[in-house]
Amino acid sequence: MSLPRELPDPFLPPTPAQTEAVDAALLTRRSMRAFLPNAVPRRLIEELLLVASRAPSGTNTQPWQVHVLTGAAKERLSSRIQAVYADPEQLAQHTEEYAYYPSQWVSPYVDRRRKVGWDLYGLLGIAKGDKFRMQAQHARNFDFFDAPVGLVFTIDRVMAQGSWLDYGMFLQSIMVAARARGLHTCAQAAFTQFHRIIADELQLPAEHMVVCGMSLGWADPQAVENQLVTERAAVAEFTHFRSE
């Protein structure tokens, strides 16, 4: 699959319908944690990855590598991780290769983190202190929340911090392109703890590092966890205008 010979003219003003479509894809993107079993055609996956590949990257380095897992391949990876996750002794031997979160939390970030966690658990009827059900819910990450497609993203270890910024834009582009096609996603840093299992299962070259995973598929509209809508700070809280 390749891009059209003639890309859309970037200098033409967008129509109201085009603006509305882009806004809708952005505003309806959220992390879904329950998916229908309906398969996603390979051509559709290739199409959204093709569109997302137009994401910007410094000097056009395009630092992303995508591993698409479906069927038995996805089940094998999930089974291996679940077996380790269920065994405390084995689990203790697996740690993240890079720090996704800060080592010391401060407000307002820790408050937002706690709120989204308790909002999700509240929807699921998981009470504070119910560690068994919390762990069971976290374990669903490793089944890609039953999505028919699991994506694993890797980056060459030689690439530096700027390329990770580029990678974030690529991930966002995938999620927005997915929404434009009626699909939903959930980006998952949880997989990074099991980078050694992933590297072995996918036969990754030593120079490749796991960035994250992502669930992709048709969201289950009846699943209560999919009703979670996280809050966002007002524009005035994070924007600083300067004119002089």
Tab-separated table of C-alpha atoms in Angstrom:
chain	number	residue	atom	x	y	z
A	1	MET	CA	0.000	0.000	0.000
A	2	SER	CA	1.271	3.475	-0.850
A	3	LEU	CA	0.088	7.026	-0.510
A	4	PRO	CA	-1.899	8.554	-3.348
A	5	ARG	CA	0.309	10.004	-6.055
A	6	GLU	CA	-1.301	13.380	-5.393
A	7	LEU	CA	-1.415	14.299	-1.713
A	8	PRO	CA	-4.156	16.737	-0.657
A	9	ASP	CA	-3.185	20.361	-1.200
A	10	PRO	CA	-2.071	21.669	2.223
A	11	PHE	CA	-2.725	25.255	1.158
A	12	LEU	CA	-6.416	24.847	0.451
A	13	PRO	CA	-8.616	25.965	3.368
A	14	PRO	CA	-10.422	23.011	4.968
A	15	THR	CA	-14.142	22.716	4.497
A	16	PRO	CA	-16.334	22.887	7.636
A	17	ALA	CA	-16.990	19.162	7.239
A	18	GLN	CA	-13.268	18.408	7.205
A	19	THR	CA	-12.677	20.494	10.314
A	20	GLU	CA	-15.569	18.797	12.071
A	21	ALA	CA	-14.256	15.345	11.135
A	22	VAL	CA	-10.783	16.045	12.511
A	23	ASP	CA	-12.198	17.517	15.719
A	24	ALA	CA	-14.520	14.543	16.129
A	25	ALA	CA	-11.637	12.079	15.793
A	26	LEU	CA	-9.635	13.965	18.422
A	27	LEU	CA	-12.518	14.495	20.822
A	28	THR	CA	-13.813	10.918	20.670
A	29	ARG	CA	-10.401	9.332	21.152
A	30	ARG	CA	-10.126	7.843	24.592
A	31	SER	CA	-8.638	4.740	26.144
A	32	MET	CA	-11.012	1.827	25.671
A	33	ARG	CA	-10.576	-1.187	27.937
A	34	ALA	CA	-13.048	-3.651	26.440
A	35	PHE	CA	-13.297	-4.650	22.787
A	36	LEU	CA	-15.567	-6.712	20.588
A	37	PRO	CA	-14.078	-9.864	19.014
A	38	ASN	CA	-14.745	-8.608	15.477
A	39	ALA	CA	-11.624	-8.868	13.336
A	40	VAL	CA	-9.962	-5.788	11.894
A	41	PRO	CA	-9.014	-6.347	8.228
A	42	ARG	CA	-5.296	-6.179	7.541
A	43	ARG	CA	-5.877	-3.622	4.806
A	44	LEU	CA	-7.545	-1.314	7.316
A	45	ILE	CA	-4.610	-1.651	9.715
A	46	GLU	CA	-2.159	-0.892	6.907
A	47	GLU	CA	-4.258	2.085	5.854
A	48	LEU	CA	-4.259	3.777	9.246
A	49	LEU	CA	-0.538	3.097	9.722
A	50	LEU	CA	0.112	4.598	6.290
A	51	VAL	CA	-1.753	7.765	7.219
A	52	ALA	CA	-0.052	7.907	10.633
A	53	SER	CA	3.362	7.598	8.990
A	54	ARG	CA	2.957	11.216	7.913
A	55	ALA	CA	3.552	12.182	11.569
A	56	PRO	CA	6.420	14.671	11.921
A	57	SER	CA	9.881	13.596	12.992
A	58	GLY	CA	13.107	15.547	13.319
A	59	THR	CA	14.956	15.585	9.969
A	60	ASN	CA	12.496	12.906	8.795
A	61	THR	CA	14.187	10.174	10.852
A	62	GLN	CA	10.888	8.254	11.310
A	63	PRO	CA	12.151	6.333	14.366
A	64	TRP	CA	9.160	3.997	14.716
A	65	GLN	CA	8.874	0.252	14.226
A	66	VAL	CA	5.451	-1.410	14.562
A	67	HIS	CA	4.766	-5.070	15.338
A	68	VAL	CA	1.173	-6.074	14.572
A	69	LEU	CA	-0.093	-9.101	16.499
A	70	THR	CA	-3.288	-10.965	15.772
A	71	GLY	CA	-4.577	-14.511	16.282
A	72	ALA	CA	-2.156	-17.075	17.686
A	73	ALA	CA	0.772	-14.629	17.737
A	74	LYS	CA	-1.118	-12.270	20.022
A	75	GLU	CA	-2.346	-15.118	22.223
A	76	ARG	CA	1.176	-16.528	22.686
A	77	LEU	CA	2.561	-13.196	23.888
A	78	SER	CA	-0.411	-12.613	26.194
A	79	SER	CA	-0.143	-16.114	27.675
A	80	ARG	CA	3.559	-15.755	28.422
A	81	ILE	CA	3.124	-12.403	30.138
A	82	GLN	CA	0.051	-13.531	32.077
A	83	ALA	CA	1.921	-16.568	33.400
A	84	VAL	CA	4.670	-14.336	34.782
A	85	TYR	CA	2.243	-11.726	36.106
A	86	ALA	CA	0.419	-14.419	38.103
A	87	ASP	CA	3.634	-15.614	39.788
A	88	PRO	CA	5.021	-13.103	42.336
A	89	GLU	CA	8.511	-14.619	42.257
A	90	GLN	CA	8.771	-14.406	38.486
A	91	LEU	CA	7.093	-10.999	38.395
A	92	ALA	CA	9.751	-9.554	40.707
A	93	GLN	CA	12.370	-10.366	38.080
A	94	HIS	CA	10.768	-8.105	35.482
A	95	THR	CA	11.205	-4.347	35.620
A	96	GLU	CA	10.723	-1.499	33.161
A	97	GLU	CA	13.650	-0.571	30.962
A	98	TYR	CA	12.905	3.130	31.145
A	99	ALA	CA	11.029	5.370	33.573
A	100	TYR	CA	7.655	6.307	32.141
A	101	TYR	CA	6.494	7.984	35.339
A	102	PRO	CA	8.401	10.270	37.720
A	103	SER	CA	10.117	8.770	40.758
A	104	GLN	CA	8.545	11.468	42.934
A	105	TRP	CA	4.958	12.570	42.370
A	106	VAL	CA	3.727	16.124	43.015
A	107	SER	CA	0.444	17.955	42.484
A	108	PRO	CA	-1.417	18.338	40.211
A	109	TYR	CA	-0.105	15.220	38.446
A	110	VAL	CA	-0.529	12.792	41.311
A	111	ASP	CA	-4.064	14.074	41.923
A	112	ARG	CA	-5.028	13.484	38.300
A	113	ARG	CA	-3.455	10.028	38.368
A	114	ARG	CA	-5.356	9.014	41.478
A	115	LYS	CA	-8.639	10.401	40.201
A	116	VAL	CA	-8.583	8.523	36.913
A	117	GLY	CA	-7.719	5.328	38.749
A	118	TRP	CA	-10.544	5.632	41.243
A	119	ASP	CA	-12.982	6.775	38.567
A	120	LEU	CA	-12.242	3.594	36.601
A	121	TYR	CA	-12.446	1.360	39.649
A	122	GLY	CA	-15.662	3.060	40.676
A	123	LEU	CA	-17.276	2.210	37.338
A	124	LEU	CA	-16.148	-1.387	37.753
A	125	GLY	CA	-17.342	-1.598	41.361
A	126	ILE	CA	-13.829	-2.174	42.703
A	127	ALA	CA	-13.542	-0.863	46.262
A	128	LYS	CA	-10.452	0.761	47.730
A	129	GLY	CA	-8.200	-1.901	49.193
A	130	ASP	CA	-9.503	-4.666	46.926
A	131	LYS	CA	-6.060	-5.571	45.640
A	132	PHE	CA	-7.184	-8.839	44.072
A	133	ARG	CA	-9.665	-7.151	41.723
A	134	MET	CA	-7.276	-4.271	41.045
A	135	GLN	CA	-4.592	-6.726	39.946
A	136	ALA	CA	-7.101	-8.645	37.860
A	137	GLN	CA	-8.120	-5.463	36.084
A	138	HIS	CA	-4.469	-4.514	35.497
A	139	ALA	CA	-3.847	-7.995	34.098
A	140	ARG	CA	-6.369	-7.298	31.348
A	141	ASN	CA	-3.741	-5.028	29.808
A	142	PHE	CA	-1.767	-8.094	28.816
A	143	ASP	CA	-4.684	-9.589	26.906
A	144	PHE	CA	-4.900	-6.282	25.025
A	145	PHE	CA	-8.328	-5.925	26.678
A	146	ASP	CA	-9.539	-8.666	24.306
A	147	ALA	CA	-8.940	-6.450	21.267
A	148	PRO	CA	-8.396	-8.451	18.058
A	149	VAL	CA	-5.196	-6.520	17.311
A	150	GLY	CA	-2.248	-5.887	19.586
A	151	LEU	CA	0.442	-3.441	18.547
A	152	VAL	CA	3.939	-3.346	19.993
A	153	PHE	CA	6.139	-0.345	19.257
A	154	THR	CA	9.927	-0.395	19.323
A	155	ILE	CA	12.691	2.113	18.748
A	156	ASP	CA	16.360	1.786	17.934
A	157	ARG	CA	18.410	2.300	21.098
A	158	VAL	CA	20.713	4.718	19.316
A	159	MET	CA	17.903	7.269	19.047
A	160	ALA	CA	17.767	10.035	21.678
A	161	GLN	CA	15.075	11.970	23.537
A	162	GLY	CA	13.961	13.969	20.517
A	163	SER	CA	13.022	10.784	18.684
A	164	TRP	CA	10.823	9.773	21.620
A	165	LEU	CA	8.965	13.065	21.186
A	166	ASP	CA	8.525	12.158	17.522
A	167	TYR	CA	7.276	8.750	18.572
A	168	GLY	CA	4.542	10.291	20.684
A	169	MET	CA	3.252	12.180	17.665
A	170	PHE	CA	3.246	8.955	15.655
A	171	LEU	CA	1.255	7.147	18.351
A	172	GLN	CA	-1.269	9.977	18.494
A	173	SER	CA	-1.575	9.895	14.720
A	174	ILE	CA	-2.386	6.178	14.832
A	175	MET	CA	-5.060	6.735	17.460
A	176	VAL	CA	-6.667	9.603	15.547
A	177	ALA	CA	-6.509	7.716	12.240
A	178	ALA	CA	-8.138	4.762	13.991
A	179	ARG	CA	-10.996	6.931	15.210
A	180	ALA	CA	-11.524	8.260	11.694
A	181	ARG	CA	-12.221	4.654	10.683
A	182	GLY	CA	-14.532	3.814	13.566
A	183	LEU	CA	-11.858	1.970	15.538
A	184	HIS	CA	-10.717	2.593	19.091
A	185	THR	CA	-7.407	2.135	20.877
A	186	CYS	CA	-5.724	2.006	24.248
A	187	ALA	CA	-2.057	2.943	24.473
A	188	GLN	CA	-0.357	0.791	27.107
A	189	ALA	CA	2.895	1.503	28.919
A	190	ALA	CA	2.130	-1.549	31.093
A	191	PHE	CA	3.861	-3.771	28.548
A	192	THR	CA	7.262	-2.173	29.141
A	193	GLN	CA	7.738	-4.174	32.348
A	194	PHE	CA	7.862	-7.311	30.221
A	195	HIS	CA	10.237	-6.085	27.534
A	196	ARG	CA	12.414	-9.203	27.832
A	197	ILE	CA	9.471	-11.511	27.162
A	198	ILE	CA	8.356	-9.329	24.258
A	199	ALA	CA	11.860	-9.233	22.782
A	200	ASP	CA	12.113	-12.998	22.970
A	201	GLU	CA	8.642	-13.709	21.623
A	202	LEU	CA	8.944	-11.254	18.737
A	203	GLN	CA	12.613	-12.059	18.105
A	204	LEU	CA	13.537	-8.402	18.326
A	205	PRO	CA	17.090	-7.424	17.452
A	206	ALA	CA	19.165	-6.441	20.491
A	207	GLU	CA	19.312	-2.819	19.355
A	208	HIS	CA	15.516	-2.454	19.525
A	209	MET	CA	13.830	-1.185	22.687
A	210	VAL	CA	10.135	-1.624	23.542
A	211	VAL	CA	8.337	1.721	23.735
A	212	CYS	CA	4.795	0.587	24.575
A	213	GLY	CA	1.896	-1.555	23.448
A	214	MET	CA	-1.508	-0.616	22.085
A	215	SER	CA	-4.876	-2.332	21.807
A	216	LEU	CA	-6.737	-1.769	18.558
A	217	GLY	CA	-10.224	-2.828	17.566
A	218	TRP	CA	-13.928	-2.126	17.777
A	219	ALA	CA	-14.825	-0.909	21.275
A	220	ASP	CA	-17.601	-2.673	23.181
A	221	PRO	CA	-20.222	0.063	23.694
A	222	GLN	CA	-21.910	-1.971	26.463
A	223	ALA	CA	-18.800	-2.320	28.639
A	224	VAL	CA	-19.071	-0.090	31.692
A	225	GLU	CA	-15.329	0.672	31.733
A	226	ASN	CA	-15.659	2.242	28.295
A	227	GLN	CA	-17.917	4.917	29.749
A	228	LEU	CA	-14.953	6.538	31.488
A	229	VAL	CA	-14.277	10.047	30.207
A	230	THR	CA	-11.270	11.674	31.827
A	231	GLU	CA	-11.292	15.335	32.738
A	232	ARG	CA	-9.038	17.878	31.050
A	233	ALA	CA	-7.659	21.096	32.447
A	234	ALA	CA	-9.041	24.320	31.028
A	235	VAL	CA	-6.936	25.935	28.316
A	236	ALA	CA	-6.274	28.879	30.638
A	237	GLU	CA	-4.567	26.527	33.124
A	238	PHE	CA	-1.797	25.424	30.782
A	239	THR	CA	-1.539	28.233	28.217
A	240	HIS	CA	0.595	31.352	28.578
A	241	PHE	CA	0.124	34.080	25.986
A	242	ARG	CA	2.839	36.697	25.387
A	243	SER	CA	2.419	39.614	23.019
A	244	GLU	CA	5.142	41.994	24.166
